[in-house]
């Protein structure tokens, strides 16, 4: 997962996409996760870290994580693969 | 090491120029208990979804309405509008408080009789009265509110057959500045139809005209409309005396007071815009007292207040079944109560609240019921905190028209529970089961 170049993320959770002109708010945990994604961490690594620190089950986090990624793709913050390539 | 409290990751778009509470930490209202009983305990005991009624709220609301009118006018009588909520236990509370019964069908009439209401304290409204219904009403000395000429003639014929006198009133429709005018019910004031009907009734030996009735509509947000209606009925009241030297007994202004629910499309919440009982009472009683009716002949004033009397006392407790992202990125929830249980969700943006503390991060959310149909939307857009599967939610102000207009569809209709004044719970209508249906069906193939 790659965050596109045009994205600027501030430390208080404000996100600006200079290509589309859209801006966004992240909740604090959303900000944590997007930072990990920006560091090119894979899902398994992120999950391990989260389960270590937070009171949450692995399946709930997995569902929430992929829902979050779908939102990031929807807002063109991370690159979308062609969904019909069924990779 | 103690683990941190988890909140799922969310990103939400900021819509420039559009004022929105999106993403801002607003203090979320929570309903964790009803009359001191925890939502989680109620749901553990009575299942989900479940309707819960507060006897305390019913009685308090009734007292408030009664006080508003009785402090301004000498003779006031409420009649409980059965169609609004005709569960026996609910009707009995209103009757204990002193309400008469306002019914619109043979079924409702018989229900009132079965609860011990004296027939002479039943107001029989509506366009649907069969000969059998009219016979029942005449035999029980009820006040029959005539809706149209066909009914008037059927009534004359029925009373003749029984060789009894029927006590009647007529339903009048009028222009009170509320549109559309509900002119499909009753006789029109402005075009003289009501006056014609009154004259015909006064000629009939076996009909005794005792009152005038109107119901100008529902969720009326201005007291002044009632003032207009009351003055028009007062004009007829005086005209009848002038022509027939006879004072009627009552004027019935029907129902229609708004409840604190918020209408769809309304800019302000209903809690801000809904007139109080005092506002309505002031408008109505002023109009009657300042009319041409002499003080000693002022009529008994009937009110058939429905939704404003019971909406606040009813809650629907429901459980979150799923969290879903829609294709446009919008958040949505699926809950276990559908529009079939919440008829009023078609015209109100019902208030839905978590039953326990939530995260402060909110986003625009659609709340769906569980029916396999696209129309099953309880709230199209509500700014809502994060809700997990299994979380219990409370829908407030659902006391009126839901447990009478609900439809059985796909699943059983749920328990309805009453919390009495001592905080004890009672099932007042049992959850349906397979047997409920089997007992009504006949299968020629088996
Ligand atoms: C004749 C009559 N009376 C009273 C009511 C109760 O009205 P509301 O619930 O608006 O007070 C109705 C409702 O339709 C009605 O038709």
Coordinates of C-alpha atoms and ligand atoms in Angstrom, one line a residue:
Chain A
X1 CA 0.0 0.0 0.0
X2 CA 1.4 3.3 -1.0
X3 CA 0.3 6.7 0.1
X4 CA 0.3 9.0 -3.0
X5 CA 2.8 11.8 -3.2
X6 CA 0.3 14.5 -3.1
X7 CA -0.9 13.7 0.4
X8 CA 0.2 15.8 3.3
X9 CA -0.6 14.6 6.8
X10 CA -0.2 16.9 9.8
X11 CA 0.4 15.7 13.4
X12 CA -3.0 16.7 14.6
X13 CA -4.8 14.4 12.1
X14 CA -5.4 16.9 9.3
X15 CA -4.9 15.4 5.8
X16 CA -4.7 17.4 2.6
X17 CA -4.7 16.0 -0.9
X18 CA -3.1 18.6 -3.2
X19 CA -4.2 16.7 -6.4
X20 CA -7.9 16.7 -5.6
X21 CA -8.0 19.7 -3.2
X22 CA -9.9 17.6 -0.6
X23 CA -9.1 17.8 3.0
X24 CA -9.9 15.3 5.8
X25 CA -9.9 14.6 9.5
X26 CA -8.4 11.5 11.0
X27 CA -9.4 10.3 14.5
X28 CA -6.3 9.7 16.7
X29 CA -6.2 6.0 16.0
X30 CA -6.6 6.7 12.3
X31 CA -3.6 9.0 12.5
X32 CA -1.5 6.2 14.1
X33 CA -2.5 3.7 11.5
X34 CA -1.9 6.0 8.5
X35 CA 1.6 6.8 9.9
X36 CA 2.4 3.1 10.1
X37 CA 1.2 2.7 6.5
X38 CA 3.3 5.7 5.5
X39 CA 6.3 3.8 7.0
X40 CA 5.5 1.0 4.6
X41 CA 4.6 -1.4 7.3
X42 CA 2.6 -4.4 6.2
X43 CA -0.7 -5.4 7.7
X44 CA 0.8 -8.2 9.8
X45 CA 3.3 -5.9 11.4
X46 CA 0.7 -3.3 12.1
X47 CA -1.6 -5.8 13.6
X48 CA 1.0 -7.2 15.9
X49 CA 1.8 -3.7 17.2
X50 CA -1.8 -2.8 17.7
X51 CA -2.8 -6.0 19.4
X52 CA 0.2 -5.5 21.7
X53 CA -0.9 -2.0 22.7
X54 CA -4.6 -2.0 22.5
X55 CA -7.5 -4.0 24.0
X56 CA -8.9 -5.4 20.8
X57 CA -9.4 -8.8 19.2
X58 CA -7.4 -9.7 16.0
X59 CA -10.5 -10.2 13.9
X60 CA -12.2 -6.9 14.9
X61 CA -9.0 -5.1 14.1
X62 CA -8.6 -6.8 10.8
X63 CA -12.1 -5.9 9.7
X64 CA -11.7 -2.3 10.9
X65 CA -8.3 -2.0 9.2
X66 CA -9.5 -3.1 5.8
X67 CA -12.6 -0.9 6.1
X68 CA -10.2 2.0 6.8
X69 CA -8.1 1.1 3.8
X70 CA -11.2 1.0 1.6
X71 CA -11.9 4.6 2.8
X72 CA -8.4 5.7 2.0
X73 CA -8.7 4.2 -1.5
X74 CA -12.1 5.8 -1.9
X75 CA -10.6 9.2 -1.0
X76 CA -7.6 8.5 -3.3
X77 CA -5.2 8.7 -0.5
X78 CA -3.7 5.3 -1.2
X79 CA -3.3 3.9 -4.7
X80 CA -6.1 1.8 -5.9
X81 CA -5.2 -1.4 -7.9
X82 CA -7.5 -2.2 -10.7
X83 CA -10.2 -4.1 -8.7
X84 CA -11.1 -6.3 -11.6
X85 CA -7.7 -7.8 -11.9
X86 CA -8.7 -9.9 -8.9
X87 CA -5.1 -9.9 -7.6
Chain B
X1 CA 1.1 -3.3 30.9
X2 CA -2.5 -2.0 30.9
X3 CA -3.8 -2.0 27.3
X4 CA -5.1 1.2 25.7
X5 CA -8.8 1.6 24.9
X6 CA -9.4 0.9 21.2
X7 CA -11.3 3.0 18.8
X8 CA -11.5 2.0 15.2
X9 CA -9.5 4.1 12.7
X10 CA -11.6 6.6 10.7
X11 CA -11.0 9.3 8.1
X12 CA -13.7 11.7 7.2
X13 CA -13.8 14.3 4.5
X14 CA -14.1 18.0 5.4
X15 CA -16.8 19.7 3.4
X16 CA -15.6 23.3 2.9
X17 CA -18.4 25.8 3.2
X18 CA -20.9 23.4 4.5
X19 CA -21.4 23.7 8.2
X20 CA -21.2 20.3 9.6
X21 CA -20.6 18.7 13.0
X22 CA -18.5 16.1 11.1
X23 CA -15.5 14.9 13.0
X24 CA -16.0 17.5 15.8
X25 CA -16.1 16.1 19.3
X26 CA -19.8 16.8 20.3
X27 CA -21.1 15.6 23.6
X28 CA -23.2 12.6 22.6
X29 CA -26.5 12.1 24.5
X30 CA -26.8 8.7 26.0
X31 CA -29.9 6.9 27.3
X32 CA -28.6 4.3 29.7
X33 CA -31.8 3.7 31.7
X34 CA -35.5 4.3 31.7
X35 CA -37.1 5.1 35.1
X36 CA -34.0 3.8 36.8
X37 CA -33.9 0.5 35.0
X38 CA -30.7 -0.2 33.0
X39 CA -31.2 -0.7 29.2
X40 CA -29.0 -3.7 29.3
X41 CA -31.0 -5.4 32.1
X42 CA -34.3 -4.7 30.2
X43 CA -32.9 -6.2 27.1
X44 CA -31.5 -9.2 28.9
X45 CA -34.9 -9.9 30.4
X46 CA -37.2 -9.1 27.5
X47 CA -35.1 -9.6 24.4
X48 CA -34.3 -7.4 21.5
X49 CA -35.8 -5.4 20.0
X50 CA -38.3 -4.5 22.7
X51 CA -40.7 -1.6 23.2
X52 CA -40.7 -0.1 26.7
X53 CA -43.3 2.3 28.1
X54 CA -43.0 4.4 31.2
X55 CA -46.2 4.7 33.3
X56 CA -44.6 7.6 35.1
X57 CA -44.1 9.6 31.9
X58 CA -47.7 8.8 30.7
X59 CA -49.2 10.1 33.9
X60 CA -47.0 13.1 34.1
X61 CA -47.8 14.1 30.5
X62 CA -51.5 13.6 31.1
X63 CA -51.4 15.8 34.3
X64 CA -49.5 18.5 32.4
X65 CA -52.1 18.6 29.6
X66 CA -55.0 18.5 32.1
X67 CA -53.5 21.3 34.2
X68 CA -52.9 23.5 31.1
X69 CA -56.6 23.4 30.2
X70 CA -58.3 23.1 33.6
X71 CA -56.6 26.2 34.9
X72 CA -58.0 28.2 31.9
X73 CA -61.4 26.8 31.3
X74 CA -64.2 25.5 33.5
X75 CA -65.2 22.2 31.8
X76 CA -62.6 20.0 30.1
X77 CA -62.6 16.3 29.3
X78 CA -59.9 14.3 27.5
X79 CA -60.9 11.3 25.4
X80 CA -58.0 8.8 24.8
X81 CA -57.5 8.4 21.0
X82 CA -57.4 4.6 20.8
X83 CA -55.7 4.4 17.4
X84 CA -52.7 6.2 18.8
X85 CA -52.0 3.3 21.1
X86 CA -54.7 0.8 22.0
X87 CA -52.7 -1.7 24.1
X88 CA -55.1 -2.5 27.0
X89 CA -52.6 -1.5 29.7
X90 CA -51.9 1.9 28.1
X91 CA -55.6 2.6 27.6
X92 CA -56.3 1.6 31.2
X93 CA -53.8 4.1 32.5
X94 CA -55.5 6.9 30.6
X95 CA -58.9 5.8 31.8
X96 CA -57.6 5.7 35.4
X97 CA -56.5 9.2 34.9
X98 CA -60.1 10.1 33.9
X99 CA -60.0 10.0 30.1
X100 CA -63.0 8.9 28.1
X101 CA -62.4 6.8 25.0
X102 CA -62.3 8.1 21.4
X103 CA -62.7 5.2 19.0
X104 CA -63.0 4.9 15.2
X105 CA -64.1 1.3 14.6
X106 CA -66.2 -1.5 16.1
X107 CA -63.0 -3.2 17.2
X108 CA -61.9 -0.1 19.1
X109 CA -65.4 0.3 20.5
X110 CA -65.5 -3.2 21.8
X111 CA -62.0 -2.8 23.2
X112 CA -63.1 0.2 25.2
X113 CA -66.1 -1.7 26.5
X114 CA -63.9 -4.6 27.5
X115 CA -61.8 -2.3 29.6
X116 CA -64.9 -1.2 31.5
X117 CA -65.5 2.1 29.9
X118 CA -69.1 3.1 30.1
X119 CA -70.7 3.4 26.7
X120 CA -71.8 6.9 27.4
X121 CA -68.2 7.9 27.7
X122 CA -67.2 6.7 24.3
X123 CA -66.9 9.2 21.3
X124 CA -67.3 7.2 18.1
X125 CA -65.5 8.9 15.2
X126 CA -64.4 8.0 11.7
X127 CA -65.9 7.2 8.3
X128 CA -66.2 3.5 8.9
X129 CA -69.3 2.6 10.9
X130 CA -71.3 -0.4 9.8
X131 CA -75.0 -0.9 10.8
X132 CA -73.8 -3.3 13.4
X133 CA -71.3 -0.7 14.8
X134 CA -74.0 1.9 14.9
X135 CA -76.3 -0.5 16.7
X136 CA -73.6 -1.2 19.2
X137 CA -73.1 2.5 19.7
X138 CA -76.8 3.3 20.1
X139 CA -77.4 0.4 22.5
X140 CA -74.5 1.7 24.6
X141 CA -75.5 5.3 24.5
X142 CA -72.3 6.5 23.0
X143 CA -71.8 9.8 21.2
X144 CA -71.7 9.1 17.5
X145 CA -69.8 11.6 15.5
X146 CA -71.4 11.6 12.1
X147 CA -68.9 11.8 9.2
X148 CA -71.0 12.0 6.0
X149 CA -74.6 12.1 4.8
X150 CA -74.7 8.4 3.9
X151 CA -73.9 7.7 7.6
X152 CA -76.5 10.2 8.7
X153 CA -79.2 8.4 6.8
X154 CA -78.0 4.9 7.9
X155 CA -78.0 6.1 11.5
X156 CA -81.6 7.5 11.2
X157 CA -82.7 4.1 9.8
X158 CA -80.8 2.1 12.4
X159 CA -82.2 4.2 15.3
X160 CA -85.7 3.7 13.8
X161 CA -85.3 0.0 13.7
X162 CA -84.1 -0.1 17.3
X163 CA -86.8 2.4 18.3
X164 CA -84.1 4.3 20.3
X165 CA -82.7 7.7 20.3
X166 CA -79.1 8.1 19.1
X167 CA -76.9 10.8 20.7
X168 CA -74.9 12.4 17.9
X169 CA -72.4 15.1 17.0
X170 CA -71.1 16.0 13.6
X171 CA -67.6 16.1 12.4
X172 CA -66.8 19.4 10.7
X173 CA -64.0 20.2 8.4
X174 CA -62.9 23.8 8.2
X175 CA -60.3 26.2 7.0
X176 CA -58.1 26.9 10.0
X177 CA -55.1 28.1 7.9
X178 CA -53.7 24.5 7.9
X179 CA -53.2 23.0 4.5
X180 CA -54.2 20.7 3.0
X181 CA -57.6 20.9 4.7
X182 CA -58.7 17.5 5.8
X183 CA -61.9 17.9 3.9
X184 CA -62.4 14.2 3.3
X185 CA -63.7 13.9 6.8
X186 CA -66.9 15.4 8.0
X187 CA -69.1 18.2 6.7
X188 CA -67.6 21.5 5.5
X189 CA -68.1 24.7 7.5
X190 CA -67.4 27.3 4.9
X191 CA -69.7 26.1 2.1
X192 CA -72.7 25.6 4.5
X193 CA -72.7 21.8 4.3
X194 CA -72.2 21.5 8.1
X195 CA -75.1 23.9 8.7
X196 CA -77.3 21.8 6.4
X197 CA -76.4 18.6 8.2
X198 CA -77.2 20.2 11.5
X199 CA -80.6 21.2 10.2
X200 CA -81.3 17.7 9.0
X201 CA -80.3 16.2 12.3
X202 CA -82.5 18.7 14.2
X203 CA -85.5 17.4 12.2
X204 CA -84.8 13.8 13.0
X205 CA -86.9 12.5 15.9
X206 CA -84.6 9.8 16.8
X207 CA -81.3 11.8 16.8
X208 CA -80.3 14.1 19.6
X209 CA -77.6 16.5 18.6
X210 CA -75.3 17.0 21.6
X211 CA -72.0 18.3 20.2
X212 CA -69.8 19.6 17.4
X213 CA -66.5 17.9 16.5
X214 CA -63.5 18.8 14.4
X215 CA -60.0 17.4 14.0
X216 CA -58.0 19.8 11.8
X217 CA -55.1 17.6 11.2
X218 CA -52.1 16.1 13.0
X219 CA -48.8 17.6 14.2
X220 CA -50.2 21.1 14.1
X221 CA -47.4 23.5 15.1
X222 CA -49.5 26.6 15.6
X223 CA -51.9 27.2 18.4
X224 CA -53.7 29.9 16.3
X225 CA -55.1 27.2 14.0
X226 CA -57.0 25.8 17.0
X227 CA -58.2 29.3 17.8
X228 CA -59.7 29.7 14.3
X229 CA -61.3 26.2 14.6
X230 CA -62.7 26.9 18.1
X231 CA -64.3 30.2 16.9
X232 CA -65.9 28.6 13.9
X233 CA -67.4 25.9 16.1
X234 CA -68.5 28.5 18.6
X235 CA -70.3 30.4 15.7
X236 CA -72.3 27.2 14.9
X237 CA -72.9 26.6 18.6
X238 CA -74.5 30.0 18.9
X239 CA -76.4 29.8 15.6
X240 CA -78.0 26.5 16.8
X241 CA -79.2 28.2 19.9
X242 CA -80.5 31.2 17.9
X243 CA -82.5 29.0 15.6
X244 CA -83.6 26.1 17.8
X245 CA -83.4 27.7 21.2
X246 CA -81.2 24.8 22.4
X247 CA -77.7 24.7 23.8
X248 CA -75.5 21.8 22.7
X249 CA -73.5 20.1 25.4
X250 CA -70.0 20.0 24.0
X251 CA -67.4 21.2 21.5
X252 CA -64.7 18.6 20.6
X253 CA -61.5 20.0 19.0
X254 CA -60.0 16.6 18.2
X255 CA -56.3 15.8 18.5
X256 CA -53.3 17.1 16.5
X257 CA -51.0 18.7 19.1
X258 CA -47.4 18.2 17.9
X259 CA -45.1 15.9 19.9
X260 CA -41.4 16.8 20.4
X261 CA -40.3 14.5 17.6
X262 CA -38.6 16.2 14.7
X263 CA -40.3 16.2 11.3
X264 CA -38.2 15.1 8.3
X265 CA -37.0 18.2 6.5
X266 CA -37.4 20.4 9.6
X267 CA -34.6 22.8 10.2
X268 CA -34.9 22.9 14.0
X269 CA -35.4 20.0 16.3
X270 CA -38.9 19.3 17.5
X271 CA -37.9 19.9 21.1
X272 CA -37.3 23.6 20.1
X273 CA -40.4 24.1 17.9
X274 CA -43.2 22.1 19.5
X275 CA -45.7 24.3 21.3
X276 CA -46.4 23.4 24.9
X277 CA -49.8 22.3 26.2
X278 CA -50.1 25.8 27.7
X279 CA -49.7 27.4 24.2
X280 CA -52.5 25.3 22.8
X281 CA -54.7 25.7 25.8
X282 CA -54.3 29.4 25.8
X283 CA -55.3 29.7 22.1
X284 CA -58.3 27.4 22.4
X285 CA -59.8 28.6 25.7
X286 CA -59.3 32.2 24.7
X287 CA -61.2 31.7 21.5
X288 CA -64.1 30.0 23.3
X289 CA -64.3 32.4 26.2
X290 CA -64.2 35.4 23.9
X291 CA -66.8 34.0 21.6
X292 CA -70.5 35.0 21.6
X293 CA -71.3 32.0 23.8
X294 CA -72.7 33.3 27.2
X295 CA -70.4 32.3 30.1
X296 CA -73.0 30.1 31.8
X297 CA -73.6 28.2 28.5
X298 CA -70.0 27.5 27.7
X299 CA -69.7 24.0 26.3
X300 CA -67.8 21.1 27.7
X301 CA -64.5 21.1 25.8
X302 CA -63.3 17.7 24.6
X303 CA -59.8 17.0 23.5
X304 CA -58.7 13.8 21.7
X305 CA -55.0 14.4 22.1
X306 CA -53.0 11.4 20.8
X307 CA -49.3 11.7 19.9
X308 CA -48.5 14.6 22.2
X309 CA -49.9 12.5 25.1
X310 CA -47.9 9.3 24.6
X311 CA -44.9 9.8 22.3
X312 CA -42.5 10.6 25.1
X313 CA -43.4 7.6 27.2
X314 CA -42.4 5.0 24.6
X315 CA -38.9 3.7 23.7
X316 CA -37.7 1.0 21.4
X317 CA -34.5 -0.7 22.5
X318 CA -32.6 -2.3 19.7
X319 CA -29.3 -4.1 19.0
X320 CA -26.6 -3.3 16.4
X321 CA -26.3 -6.2 14.0
X322 CA -23.6 -4.8 11.6
X323 CA -21.4 -1.9 10.7
X324 CA -21.0 -1.3 6.9
X325 CA -19.2 1.1 4.7
X326 CA -21.3 2.2 1.8
X327 CA -19.8 2.5 -1.7
X328 CA -19.6 6.3 -1.2
X329 CA -17.5 5.9 1.9
X330 CA -20.4 6.7 4.2
X331 CA -20.7 4.8 7.5
X332 CA -23.8 2.8 8.1
X333 CA -25.3 0.6 10.8
X334 CA -27.8 -2.3 10.6
X335 CA -30.0 -2.6 13.7
X336 CA -32.5 -5.3 14.6
X337 CA -35.6 -3.1 14.4
X338 CA -37.1 -2.2 11.0
X339 CA -39.5 0.3 9.6
X340 CA -42.3 -2.3 10.0
X341 CA -42.1 -1.7 13.8
X342 CA -41.5 2.1 13.4
X343 CA -44.2 3.5 11.2
X344 CA -43.4 7.0 12.5
X345 CA -39.9 6.8 11.0
X346 CA -41.5 7.6 7.7
X347 CA -42.3 11.1 8.9
X348 CA -39.9 11.8 11.8
X349 CA -36.2 11.8 12.1
X350 CA -36.4 9.7 15.2
X351 CA -33.9 10.3 18.0
X352 CA -31.5 7.3 18.3
X353 CA -29.0 7.2 21.1
X354 CA -26.3 4.8 22.4
X355 CA -27.0 3.2 25.8
X356 CA -23.4 3.6 27.0
X357 CA -20.4 5.9 26.7
X358 CA -18.9 6.0 23.2
X359 CA -15.9 7.5 21.5
X360 CA -16.1 11.2 21.0
X361 CA -15.4 10.8 17.2
X362 CA -18.6 11.0 15.3
X363 CA -19.4 10.7 11.6
X364 CA -22.4 10.9 9.3
X365 CA -24.1 7.5 9.4
X366 CA -27.1 5.9 7.9
X367 CA -29.1 3.6 10.1
X368 CA -30.8 0.6 8.5
X369 CA -33.3 -1.9 9.8
X370 CA -32.9 -5.6 9.2
X371 CA -35.6 -6.0 6.5
X372 CA -34.4 -7.2 3.1
X373 CA -35.8 -4.1 1.5
X374 CA -34.3 -0.9 0.4
X375 CA -37.0 1.2 2.1
X376 CA -35.9 0.0 5.5
X377 CA -34.0 3.1 6.6
X378 CA -34.5 4.3 10.2
X379 CA -32.3 7.4 9.8
X380 CA -30.9 8.5 6.5
X381 CA -28.2 10.7 8.0
X382 CA -27.4 11.1 11.6
X383 CA -24.1 12.3 13.2
X384 CA -23.3 9.2 15.2
X385 CA -20.4 7.9 17.3
X386 CA -18.7 4.6 16.6
X387 CA -20.9 1.7 17.4
X388 CA -19.8 -1.9 17.6
X389 CA -21.8 -5.0 16.7
X390 CA -23.9 -6.0 19.8
X391 CA -24.1 -2.4 21.1
X392 CA -27.5 -1.5 22.4
X393 CA -29.3 1.6 21.1
X394 CA -32.4 3.4 22.3
X395 CA -34.9 5.0 20.0
X396 CA -36.9 7.6 21.9
X397 CA -40.4 9.1 21.5
X398 CA -42.0 6.1 19.8
X399 CA -45.1 5.9 22.0
X400 CA -47.6 7.0 19.4
X401 CA -48.8 5.1 16.4
X402 CA -46.0 2.5 16.3
X403 CA -47.5 -0.3 18.4
X404 CA -50.9 0.2 16.7
X405 CA -49.7 0.6 13.1
X406 CA -46.8 -1.9 13.2
X407 CA -46.7 -4.6 10.6
X408 CA -45.6 -8.2 11.1
X409 CA -43.0 -8.9 8.4
X410 CA -40.2 -11.5 8.3
X411 CA -40.0 -11.8 12.0
X412 CA -42.2 -11.7 15.1
X413 CA -43.4 -8.5 16.6
X414 CA -41.5 -8.0 19.9
X415 CA -42.4 -7.8 23.5
X416 CA -43.9 -4.6 24.8
X417 CA -43.0 -3.8 28.4
X418 CA -44.5 -1.3 30.9
X419 CA -42.5 0.0 33.8
X420 CA -45.0 0.8 36.5
X421 CA -44.8 3.6 39.1
X422 CA -42.9 1.4 41.5
X423 CA -40.3 0.5 38.8
X424 CA -41.6 -3.0 38.3
X425 CA -41.7 -4.4 34.8
X426 CA -44.7 -6.0 33.1
X427 CA -45.0 -7.6 29.7
X428 CA -48.1 -5.9 28.3
X429 CA -48.0 -7.5 24.9
X430 CA -46.2 -10.7 24.4
X431 CA -43.7 -11.3 21.6
X432 CA -45.4 -13.3 18.8
X433 CA -44.2 -16.8 18.1
X434 CA -44.8 -19.4 15.4
X435 CA -48.0 -20.5 17.2
X436 CA -49.5 -17.0 16.9
X437 CA -49.4 -17.5 13.1
X438 CA -50.3 -21.2 13.0
X439 CA -53.4 -20.6 15.1
X440 CA -54.8 -18.2 12.4
X441 CA -53.8 -20.2 9.3
X442 CA -55.5 -23.2 7.6
X443 CA -53.6 -25.3 5.2
X444 CA -55.7 -27.4 2.9
X445 CA -52.6 -29.4 1.8
X446 CA -52.0 -30.9 5.2
Ligands
LIG1 C1 -60.7 12.0 15.0 C2 -59.3 12.0 15.6 N1 -59.1 12.4 16.9 C3 -57.9 12.3 17.4 C4 -56.8 11.9 16.7 C5 -55.4 11.9 17.4 O1 -54.6 12.8 16.8 P1 -53.1 13.2 17.3 O2 -52.4 12.0 17.5 O3 -52.6 14.0 16.2 O4 -53.3 14.0 18.6 C6 -56.9 11.5 15.4 C7 -55.8 11.0 14.6 O5 -55.8 10.8 13.4 C8 -58.2 11.5 14.8 O6 -58.4 11.2 13.5

